[in-house]
Amino acid sequence: MRISLCQGLLTGAIILNLLILYFVSRAQQQMMEKRKELSRGSRRAVQPASPFGGALGVIGGEHGGMAVEGHGRGPRVTVILREFENFENYVGDVANSFLRQRPELPFLAVTDTFPYPPVVLPEGARLLVLSPSPDQPPQAHKPEFHVQTEFVLLVPDGVELEQPRVFERLIKELEGEGGGPVRLVAVPVLARSAVQCLHLRVNLKEWTATYSSAISGSSGSVCTALQGDAVVLIRTEDLFNLSVPLGHPLFPALFVQTTLRGWKVKLLESPYFSANHRPLFSSAHNQWKADTRLKEATGKLMRSFGLKRLLLPEGKEQWFGCTKETPRCFGTVQDDTPDYLYLDRWTPPCCLRALRETTKYVINVLESSGVRYWLEGGSLLGAVRHQDIIPWDYDVDLGIYLEDVPNCDHLKNLDSGSLVDANGYVWERAVEGDFYRVQYSEANHLHVDLWPFYSRNSVMTKDTWTQHKQDVEFPEHFLQPLVPMPFAGITAYGPNNQRAFLELKFGEGVIENPQYPNPVKKRLDRSKL
């Protein structure tokens, strides 16, 4: 059999990729074995007075001076400065402060891209750029290849080391926890903003992180997150077991991940680090630039973690999901099962917010126009169960009387085309069938569907039907009278016998037995409700 040139090139590329994967895997394994060997060696050491002993061995060349165990014991801590601004920083001063007191310490300044203007570092300190470069091997940009010590000390920009034995105290505290839930130890930086212990709860199913204030107490407060300037010690193995070990901004990235693993941080009152370089920025303009970059980085980080909403201790909210100006957070729904259900998540909170806003707006228009409406299908089910939209639903359904459509200026002329009203909502005839749809905006297609019914022999019916099993005829007496009920923060109208109406549509016991719209594709695990 003849092999074409393309087939030969493809085979060669596959073999080359397999070889690269093999050697990278071997390198990672050797690095982990070396790190464990150093950890065992440090625990076997005879001199307990200091975690730092003996001369420091250094590998030169392409490894850029990575610290290894030399005569006696090598250092147990690598200092990492992760966050600093290119346009104004004190990275060189921080490195000098640490290396003057403890010259044996490995010191890494870590940045996403090469800083401009370039950072000037003293001898013994190195710059690690996380962005990959096509002319270098992959390990050159991975921090786990550049840390061979047992612990990592994470420090903010502008700090100074005045108490050289602070390392011993922190290591003693962390080792004293015995590998329990406390996996990080922190001490404050003496600055204008005090460090706060916070409780953090991360609910990935609801795309939400909630911060609350922890009860302040004596030194040794244990919590799940910190706010403010602090120096943090963590075991190297723990740090690099995180999916994003050195994310930016550092504290949100770190504590979201550690919280999901059930880890805690102990905040000590002393010892402490000083910070003569405060405030960090010499002008209001540079402070504004730093604040803007922090806001952008936080949004990027939260979106990458799948978090759309932050609830802050002071009661404020931060949103990182869709708006009127952006597309919604999920694409076209297939088989009644939106993509987020396959990720074991529910409707993003920004989408629920948009649906509530649209529902309130549409109901106000219908009521002011004299159009009779009622909560239909899954929306009525959500109102009965939650007084709100079902947590995994992706639209809102309202039934309306067909004969009332001419009363509403937003609906009566849609045969000639869609309407974008003064508030940016899009009113249109749906392309999937003979019903109306109101979209949140031209960009964001979260929507409320309006299903027109008419009475025939006291039965509410339509001329066209969808394949949804709840789209069926029903006796008009369910609508005589319509009754008010709470829904999505407002009072809406629904059928007068809601249980009977819902069981006619969905089957007996539907209220007490929640289930996803298409259990064949994705079934709800009720044990996790």
Coordinates of C-alpha atoms in Angstrom, one line a residue:
M1 CA 0.0 0.0 0.0
R2 CA 1.4 3.4 -1.0
I3 CA 1.6 6.1 1.7
S4 CA 0.9 9.6 0.5
L5 CA 3.1 12.6 1.5
C6 CA 0.3 14.0 3.6
Q7 CA -0.2 10.7 5.4
G8 CA 3.5 10.5 6.1
L9 CA 3.6 14.0 7.5
L10 CA 0.6 13.3 9.7
T11 CA 2.2 10.1 11.0
G12 CA 5.4 11.9 11.8
A13 CA 3.5 14.7 13.6
I14 CA 1.6 12.2 15.7
I15 CA 4.9 10.4 16.7
L16 CA 6.6 13.7 17.5
N17 CA 3.7 14.8 19.7
L18 CA 3.8 11.4 21.6
L19 CA 7.5 11.8 22.2
I20 CA 7.0 15.3 23.5
L21 CA 4.2 14.2 25.9
Y22 CA 6.4 11.3 27.1
F23 CA 9.4 13.5 27.9
V24 CA 7.2 16.2 29.6
S25 CA 5.5 13.5 31.7
R26 CA 8.9 12.1 32.7
A27 CA 10.2 15.6 33.6
Q28 CA 7.1 16.3 35.8
Q29 CA 7.5 12.9 37.5
Q30 CA 11.1 13.5 38.3
M31 CA 10.4 16.9 39.6
M32 CA 7.7 15.6 42.0
E33 CA 10.0 12.8 43.2
K34 CA 12.8 15.3 43.8
R35 CA 10.4 17.6 45.7
K36 CA 9.3 14.6 47.9
E37 CA 12.9 13.6 48.5
L38 CA 13.7 17.2 49.6
S39 CA 10.7 17.1 51.9
R40 CA 11.8 13.8 53.5
G41 CA 15.3 15.0 53.8
S42 CA 14.3 18.1 55.6
R43 CA 12.2 16.2 58.1
R44 CA 15.1 13.8 58.8
A45 CA 17.5 16.7 59.4
V46 CA 19.1 16.8 62.9
Q47 CA 19.3 20.6 63.4
P48 CA 15.8 21.8 64.3
A49 CA 16.7 25.3 65.2
S50 CA 16.2 26.8 61.8
P51 CA 14.5 25.6 58.6
F52 CA 17.4 27.0 56.6
G53 CA 20.8 25.4 56.9
G54 CA 23.9 24.8 54.9
A55 CA 25.0 26.3 51.6
L56 CA 22.6 26.6 48.7
G57 CA 23.3 24.6 45.6
V58 CA 22.3 26.3 42.4
I59 CA 21.8 24.9 38.9
G60 CA 22.8 27.4 36.3
G61 CA 22.1 27.5 32.6
E62 CA 18.6 27.2 31.2
H63 CA 17.1 26.5 34.6
G64 CA 17.9 30.0 35.6
G65 CA 19.3 29.3 39.1
M66 CA 16.7 27.0 40.6
A67 CA 17.5 26.2 44.2
V68 CA 18.4 22.6 45.1
E69 CA 19.6 20.9 48.2
G70 CA 23.3 21.6 48.7
H71 CA 25.6 20.9 51.6
G72 CA 23.5 20.0 54.7
R73 CA 19.9 21.3 54.1
G74 CA 18.7 23.6 51.4
P75 CA 16.0 26.2 52.0
R76 CA 12.5 25.0 52.7
V77 CA 10.7 28.1 51.4
T78 CA 10.5 29.8 48.0
V79 CA 9.3 33.4 48.1
I80 CA 6.9 34.3 45.3
L81 CA 5.8 37.9 44.5
R82 CA 2.8 37.3 42.1
E83 CA 1.0 40.6 41.7
F84 CA 2.6 43.9 40.7
E85 CA 1.9 46.6 38.1
N86 CA 4.4 47.1 35.3
F87 CA 4.0 50.9 35.3
E88 CA 4.9 51.3 39.0
N89 CA 6.1 48.7 41.4
Y90 CA 8.7 47.9 44.2
V91 CA 9.6 44.4 43.0
G92 CA 13.3 45.1 43.2
D93 CA 13.0 46.5 46.7
V94 CA 11.0 43.6 47.9
A95 CA 13.5 41.1 46.6
N96 CA 16.4 43.1 48.1
S97 CA 14.6 43.2 51.5
F98 CA 14.3 39.4 51.6
L99 CA 17.6 38.5 50.1
R100 CA 19.6 40.8 52.5
Q101 CA 18.1 39.0 55.5
R102 CA 18.0 35.5 54.0
P103 CA 20.3 35.3 50.9
E104 CA 19.7 31.6 50.6
L105 CA 16.0 32.0 49.7
P106 CA 14.9 31.4 46.2
F107 CA 12.9 34.5 45.1
L108 CA 10.5 34.5 42.1
A109 CA 8.7 37.4 40.7
V110 CA 5.8 35.9 38.6
T111 CA 4.0 37.7 35.9
D112 CA 1.6 36.8 33.1
T113 CA 3.6 38.6 30.3
F114 CA 7.0 40.1 30.2
P115 CA 6.8 43.4 32.0
Y116 CA 7.5 46.7 30.3
P117 CA 9.4 48.7 31.5
P118 CA 11.5 45.7 32.5
V119 CA 11.8 44.8 36.1
V120 CA 15.3 45.2 37.6
L121 CA 16.0 42.3 40.1
P122 CA 19.0 41.8 42.4
E123 CA 21.2 38.8 42.1
G124 CA 19.5 35.7 43.4
A125 CA 16.0 36.8 42.3
R126 CA 14.4 35.6 39.1
L127 CA 11.5 36.6 36.9
L128 CA 9.1 33.9 35.8
V129 CA 6.8 34.7 32.8
L130 CA 3.7 32.4 32.7
S131 CA 2.8 33.1 29.1
P132 CA 4.2 30.4 26.8
S133 CA 6.8 31.2 24.2
P134 CA 7.2 29.2 21.0
D135 CA 11.0 29.1 21.3
Q136 CA 11.1 27.6 24.8
P137 CA 10.0 24.3 26.3
P138 CA 6.7 24.1 28.1
Q139 CA 8.2 23.7 31.5
A140 CA 9.9 27.1 31.2
H141 CA 6.6 28.8 31.9
K142 CA 5.2 26.4 34.5
P143 CA 5.9 27.5 38.1
E144 CA 5.9 24.0 39.4
F145 CA 9.1 23.3 37.6
H146 CA 10.8 26.3 39.3
V147 CA 10.0 25.6 42.9
Q148 CA 11.8 22.7 44.6
T149 CA 11.2 23.8 48.2
E150 CA 8.7 22.3 50.6
F151 CA 6.8 25.6 51.2
V152 CA 5.9 28.7 49.2
L153 CA 5.6 32.1 50.8
L154 CA 3.2 34.4 48.8
V155 CA 4.0 38.1 49.3
P156 CA 2.4 41.3 48.0
D157 CA 4.2 44.1 46.3
G158 CA 5.8 46.7 48.6
V159 CA 6.4 44.5 51.7
E160 CA 9.7 44.4 53.6
L161 CA 11.2 41.6 55.7
E162 CA 12.3 43.0 59.1
Q163 CA 12.0 39.8 61.2
P164 CA 14.2 37.1 59.6
R165 CA 12.8 34.3 61.8
V166 CA 9.2 34.9 60.6
F167 CA 9.7 31.8 58.4
E168 CA 10.3 29.5 61.3
R169 CA 7.2 30.7 63.1
L170 CA 5.0 30.2 60.0
I171 CA 6.4 26.8 59.3
K172 CA 5.9 25.7 62.9
E173 CA 2.3 26.9 62.8
L174 CA 1.5 25.1 59.6
E175 CA 3.3 21.9 60.6
G176 CA 1.5 22.0 63.9
E177 CA -1.9 21.6 62.1
G178 CA -0.8 18.1 61.1
G179 CA -2.3 18.2 57.6
G180 CA -5.8 19.0 58.8
P181 CA -8.2 21.5 57.2
V182 CA -5.8 24.4 57.9
R183 CA -3.6 24.3 54.9
L184 CA -2.5 28.0 54.8
V185 CA -1.0 30.3 57.5
A186 CA -1.1 34.0 57.0
V187 CA 0.3 37.1 58.8
P188 CA -0.7 40.7 58.2
V189 CA 1.2 43.4 56.4
L190 CA 1.2 46.6 58.5
A191 CA -0.6 48.9 56.1
R192 CA -3.5 51.3 56.1
S193 CA -6.1 48.5 55.4
A194 CA -6.3 45.8 58.1
V195 CA -6.5 42.2 57.0
Q196 CA -9.9 40.6 57.5
C197 CA -10.8 37.0 58.0
L198 CA -13.8 36.1 55.8
H199 CA -16.0 33.1 55.4
L200 CA -16.4 32.1 51.7
R201 CA -19.0 29.8 50.3
V202 CA -18.7 28.8 46.6
N203 CA -21.8 27.3 44.9
L204 CA -20.7 26.3 41.4
K205 CA -24.2 24.9 40.7
E206 CA -25.5 28.4 41.1
W207 CA -22.4 30.2 39.7
T208 CA -22.1 32.2 42.9
A209 CA -19.5 33.0 45.6
T210 CA -20.6 34.5 48.8
Y211 CA -18.3 36.3 51.3
S212 CA -19.3 37.1 54.8
S213 CA -17.5 38.6 57.7
A214 CA -15.9 36.1 60.2
I215 CA -16.0 36.7 63.9
S216 CA -12.9 38.5 64.8
G217 CA -11.0 37.0 67.7
S218 CA -7.5 36.5 69.0
S219 CA -4.5 35.6 67.1
G220 CA -5.0 32.3 65.3
S221 CA -8.4 33.1 63.7
V222 CA -9.4 30.4 61.2
C223 CA -11.5 31.2 58.2
T224 CA -11.7 30.4 54.5
A225 CA -10.6 33.7 52.8
L226 CA -8.7 36.9 53.5
Q227 CA -9.3 40.5 52.5
G228 CA -6.4 43.0 52.6
D229 CA -2.7 42.8 52.6
A230 CA -1.2 39.6 54.0
V231 CA 1.6 37.2 53.5
V232 CA 0.6 33.6 53.1
L233 CA 2.5 30.3 53.6
I234 CA 1.3 27.2 51.9
R235 CA 2.9 23.8 51.2
T236 CA 4.3 23.6 47.7
E237 CA 2.5 20.3 47.1
D238 CA -0.9 21.9 48.0
L239 CA -0.3 25.0 45.9
F240 CA 0.5 23.0 42.8
N241 CA -2.4 20.7 43.3
L242 CA -4.7 23.6 42.6
S243 CA -6.0 23.9 39.0
V244 CA -4.7 27.5 38.8
P245 CA -2.0 27.8 41.4
L246 CA -1.0 31.4 40.7
G247 CA -4.1 33.0 39.3
H248 CA -4.6 36.7 39.1
P249 CA -5.9 38.4 41.3
L250 CA -4.1 36.1 43.7
F251 CA -6.3 36.0 46.8
P252 CA -9.7 35.5 45.0
A253 CA -8.1 32.8 42.8
L254 CA -6.4 31.1 45.7
F255 CA -9.3 31.1 48.1
V256 CA -12.0 30.1 45.7
Q257 CA -10.0 26.9 44.9
T258 CA -9.0 26.2 48.5
T259 CA -12.6 26.7 49.7
L260 CA -13.9 24.1 47.2
R261 CA -11.3 21.7 48.7
G262 CA -12.4 22.3 52.2
W263 CA -9.1 24.0 53.2
K264 CA -8.9 26.8 55.7
V265 CA -6.4 29.6 56.5
K266 CA -5.2 30.6 59.9
L267 CA -4.5 34.3 60.4
L268 CA -2.0 35.2 63.0
E269 CA -1.6 38.7 64.6
S270 CA 2.1 38.4 64.8
P271 CA 4.8 38.2 63.5
Y272 CA 4.1 40.7 60.8
F273 CA 5.6 42.3 57.7
S274 CA 6.1 46.0 57.3
A275 CA 5.1 48.0 54.3
N276 CA 6.9 51.3 54.0
H277 CA 5.8 51.6 50.3
R278 CA 2.2 52.5 51.1
P279 CA 0.3 53.7 49.2
L280 CA 1.7 51.7 46.3
F281 CA 1.1 54.3 43.7
S282 CA 2.5 57.8 43.5
S283 CA -0.4 59.4 41.6
A284 CA -4.2 59.2 41.5
H285 CA -3.9 58.3 37.8
N286 CA -1.7 55.2 38.5
Q287 CA -4.1 54.2 41.3
W288 CA -7.0 54.5 38.8
K289 CA -5.1 52.4 36.3
A290 CA -4.4 49.7 39.0
D291 CA -8.0 49.7 40.1
T292 CA -9.2 49.4 36.5
R293 CA -6.8 46.5 35.7
L294 CA -7.8 44.8 38.9
K295 CA -11.5 45.0 38.0
E296 CA -10.8 43.6 34.5
A297 CA -8.6 40.8 35.9
T298 CA -11.3 39.9 38.5
G299 CA -13.9 39.6 35.8
K300 CA -11.7 37.5 33.6
L301 CA -10.8 35.2 36.6
M302 CA -14.4 34.7 37.8
R303 CA -15.7 34.0 34.3
S304 CA -12.9 31.4 33.8
F305 CA -14.0 29.8 37.1
G306 CA -17.6 29.8 36.1
L307 CA -18.7 32.4 38.7
K308 CA -21.2 35.0 37.5
R309 CA -22.0 36.6 40.8
L310 CA -20.1 37.7 44.0
L311 CA -21.9 38.6 47.2
L312 CA -19.6 40.8 49.3
P313 CA -19.5 41.1 53.1
E314 CA -20.9 44.6 53.0
G315 CA -23.9 43.4 51.1
K316 CA -22.8 44.6 47.6
E317 CA -23.0 42.4 44.5
Q318 CA -20.6 42.0 41.6
W319 CA -21.8 40.5 38.4
F320 CA -19.7 38.8 35.7
G321 CA -22.4 37.4 33.5
C322 CA -24.5 38.5 30.6
T323 CA -26.2 41.9 30.3
K324 CA -28.5 43.7 27.8
E325 CA -25.4 44.5 25.8
T326 CA -24.0 40.9 25.6
P327 CA -25.3 37.6 24.4
R328 CA -26.8 35.3 27.0
C329 CA -24.6 32.8 28.8
F330 CA -25.7 29.7 26.9
G331 CA -26.4 28.9 23.3
T332 CA -29.3 27.3 21.4
V333 CA -31.1 24.8 23.6
Q334 CA -31.2 21.3 22.2
D335 CA -33.7 18.6 23.4
D336 CA -35.1 21.0 26.1
T337 CA -31.7 20.6 27.9
P338 CA -29.5 23.7 28.1
D339 CA -25.8 23.1 28.0
Y340 CA -25.2 24.1 31.7
L341 CA -27.3 21.1 32.9
Y342 CA -24.7 18.8 31.4
L343 CA -22.1 20.6 33.6
D344 CA -24.3 19.9 36.7
R345 CA -25.0 23.6 37.0
W346 CA -28.3 25.5 37.0
T347 CA -29.3 28.6 35.2
P348 CA -26.7 31.4 35.6
P349 CA -27.9 34.0 38.1
C350 CA -27.4 36.8 35.5
C351 CA -29.8 35.0 33.2
L352 CA -32.4 34.5 36.0
R353 CA -32.1 38.2 36.8
A354 CA -32.7 39.1 33.1
L355 CA -35.7 36.7 33.0
R356 CA -37.2 38.3 36.1
E357 CA -36.7 41.8 34.6
T358 CA -38.3 40.8 31.3
T359 CA -41.2 39.1 33.0
K360 CA -41.9 42.1 35.2
Y361 CA -41.8 44.3 32.2
V362 CA -44.0 42.2 30.0
I363 CA -46.6 41.6 32.7
N364 CA -46.8 45.4 33.3
V365 CA -47.4 45.9 29.5
L366 CA -50.1 43.2 29.4
E367 CA -51.9 44.5 32.4
S368 CA -51.8 48.1 31.3
S369 CA -53.1 47.0 27.9
G370 CA -56.0 44.9 29.2
V371 CA -54.6 41.6 28.0
R372 CA -55.6 38.7 30.2
Y373 CA -52.6 36.4 31.0
W374 CA -51.7 33.5 33.3
L375 CA -48.5 31.7 34.3
E376 CA -48.1 28.7 32.1
G377 CA -46.2 25.4 32.1
G378 CA -42.9 25.4 33.9
S379 CA -43.3 29.0 35.0
L380 CA -46.5 28.1 36.9
L381 CA -44.7 25.1 38.3
G382 CA -41.8 27.4 39.5
A383 CA -44.4 29.8 41.1
V384 CA -46.0 27.0 43.0
R385 CA -42.7 25.4 44.1
H386 CA -40.4 28.4 44.6
Q387 CA -42.5 31.6 44.1
D388 CA -39.9 32.1 41.4
I389 CA -38.5 30.8 38.2
I390 CA -37.4 27.1 38.4
P391 CA -33.6 27.3 39.2
W392 CA -32.7 25.4 36.1
D393 CA -35.3 27.0 33.7
Y394 CA -34.2 29.1 30.7
D395 CA -37.4 31.0 29.7
V396 CA -40.7 32.1 31.1
D397 CA -44.1 31.0 29.7
L398 CA -47.3 33.1 29.9
G399 CA -50.7 32.1 28.4
I400 CA -52.8 35.0 26.9
Y401 CA -56.3 35.3 25.5
L402 CA -56.0 35.5 21.7
E403 CA -58.9 37.9 21.5
D404 CA -57.1 40.4 23.7
V405 CA -54.0 40.7 21.4
P406 CA -55.5 43.8 19.5
N407 CA -55.6 45.6 22.8
C408 CA -51.8 45.7 23.0
D409 CA -49.8 48.0 20.7
H410 CA -46.7 45.8 21.2
L411 CA -48.4 42.7 19.9
K412 CA -51.0 43.7 17.3
N413 CA -48.7 44.6 14.5
L414 CA -46.1 41.9 14.8
D415 CA -47.3 40.1 11.6
S416 CA -45.4 42.9 9.7
G417 CA -42.1 42.4 11.6
S418 CA -40.5 42.6 15.0
L419 CA -40.6 45.7 17.3
V420 CA -37.8 47.0 19.5
D421 CA -39.5 49.2 22.1
A422 CA -38.2 52.2 23.9
N423 CA -36.7 50.1 26.6
G424 CA -34.7 47.8 24.3
Y425 CA -37.0 44.8 24.5
V426 CA -37.7 42.9 21.3
W427 CA -41.3 41.9 20.6
E428 CA -41.7 39.4 17.7
R429 CA -43.6 36.4 16.4
A430 CA -41.6 33.2 17.2
V431 CA -40.2 31.3 14.3
E432 CA -40.9 28.0 16.0
G433 CA -44.6 28.3 16.0
D434 CA -47.7 30.4 16.3
F435 CA -46.9 32.4 19.4
Y436 CA -45.2 35.6 20.5
R437 CA -41.8 36.1 22.1
V438 CA -40.3 39.1 24.0
Q439 CA -36.5 39.1 24.2
Y440 CA -34.4 40.8 26.8
S441 CA -32.6 42.8 24.1
E442 CA -31.4 42.5 20.5
A443 CA -28.1 41.0 21.8
N444 CA -29.4 38.9 24.7
H445 CA -32.1 36.5 23.6
L446 CA -33.4 35.5 27.1
H447 CA -37.1 35.7 26.6
V448 CA -40.7 35.4 27.7
D449 CA -43.0 33.4 25.5
L450 CA -46.6 34.4 25.1
W451 CA -49.0 31.5 24.1
P452 CA -52.3 32.7 22.6
F453 CA -55.4 30.5 23.5
Y454 CA -59.0 31.0 22.7
S455 CA -62.2 29.4 24.2
R456 CA -64.2 26.9 22.2
N457 CA -67.0 25.2 24.0
S458 CA -65.5 26.3 27.4
V459 CA -62.2 24.6 26.5
M460 CA -59.0 26.7 25.9
T461 CA -57.4 25.6 22.7
K462 CA -55.1 26.8 19.9
D463 CA -54.8 26.3 16.2
T464 CA -51.2 25.0 16.3
W465 CA -49.4 22.9 18.9
T466 CA -45.8 22.2 19.8
Q467 CA -44.3 18.9 20.8
H468 CA -44.1 19.9 24.5
K469 CA -46.4 17.5 26.4
Q470 CA -47.7 20.4 28.6
D471 CA -49.0 22.2 25.4
V472 CA -52.5 20.8 25.5
E473 CA -56.1 21.9 25.8
F474 CA -57.6 22.6 29.2
P475 CA -61.0 23.6 30.6
E476 CA -61.6 27.4 30.7
H477 CA -62.8 27.1 34.3
F478 CA -59.2 27.1 35.4
L479 CA -59.1 30.8 34.3
Q480 CA -62.4 31.8 35.8
P481 CA -61.3 33.5 37.9
L482 CA -57.5 34.1 37.6
V483 CA -55.9 34.4 41.0
P484 CA -52.9 36.5 42.1
M485 CA -49.7 34.7 43.2
P486 CA -46.1 35.7 44.0
F487 CA -43.7 35.1 41.2
A488 CA -40.1 36.3 40.5
G489 CA -40.5 39.3 42.9
I490 CA -43.8 40.5 41.7
T491 CA -47.5 39.5 41.9
A492 CA -48.7 37.7 38.7
Y493 CA -51.8 35.8 37.8
G494 CA -52.3 32.1 37.5
P495 CA -55.0 29.5 37.2
N496 CA -57.3 29.1 40.2
N497 CA -56.6 25.4 40.9
Q498 CA -52.9 25.2 40.3
R499 CA -52.3 21.7 41.4
A500 CA -55.1 20.3 39.1
F501 CA -53.9 22.5 36.2
L502 CA -50.3 21.3 36.6
E503 CA -51.2 17.7 37.0
L504 CA -53.3 17.9 33.8
K505 CA -50.3 19.3 32.0
F506 CA -47.4 17.3 33.5
G507 CA -48.9 14.4 35.4
E508 CA -49.7 13.5 39.0
G509 CA -47.2 14.5 41.7
V510 CA -45.3 16.9 39.5
I511 CA -45.1 19.6 42.2
E512 CA -43.5 17.3 44.8
N513 CA -41.2 15.5 42.3
P514 CA -39.0 18.0 40.5
Q515 CA -37.2 16.8 37.4
Y516 CA -35.3 18.3 34.5
P517 CA -37.3 19.0 31.3
N518 CA -35.9 16.0 29.4
P519 CA -34.8 13.3 31.9
V520 CA -33.8 11.0 29.0
K521 CA -31.0 13.5 28.2
K522 CA -30.2 14.7 31.8
R523 CA -31.8 13.5 35.0
L524 CA -32.0 15.5 38.2
D525 CA -30.3 13.9 41.2
R526 CA -32.8 14.9 43.9
S527 CA -30.5 13.7 46.7
K528 CA -28.4 16.8 45.9
L529 CA -31.2 19.3 46.2

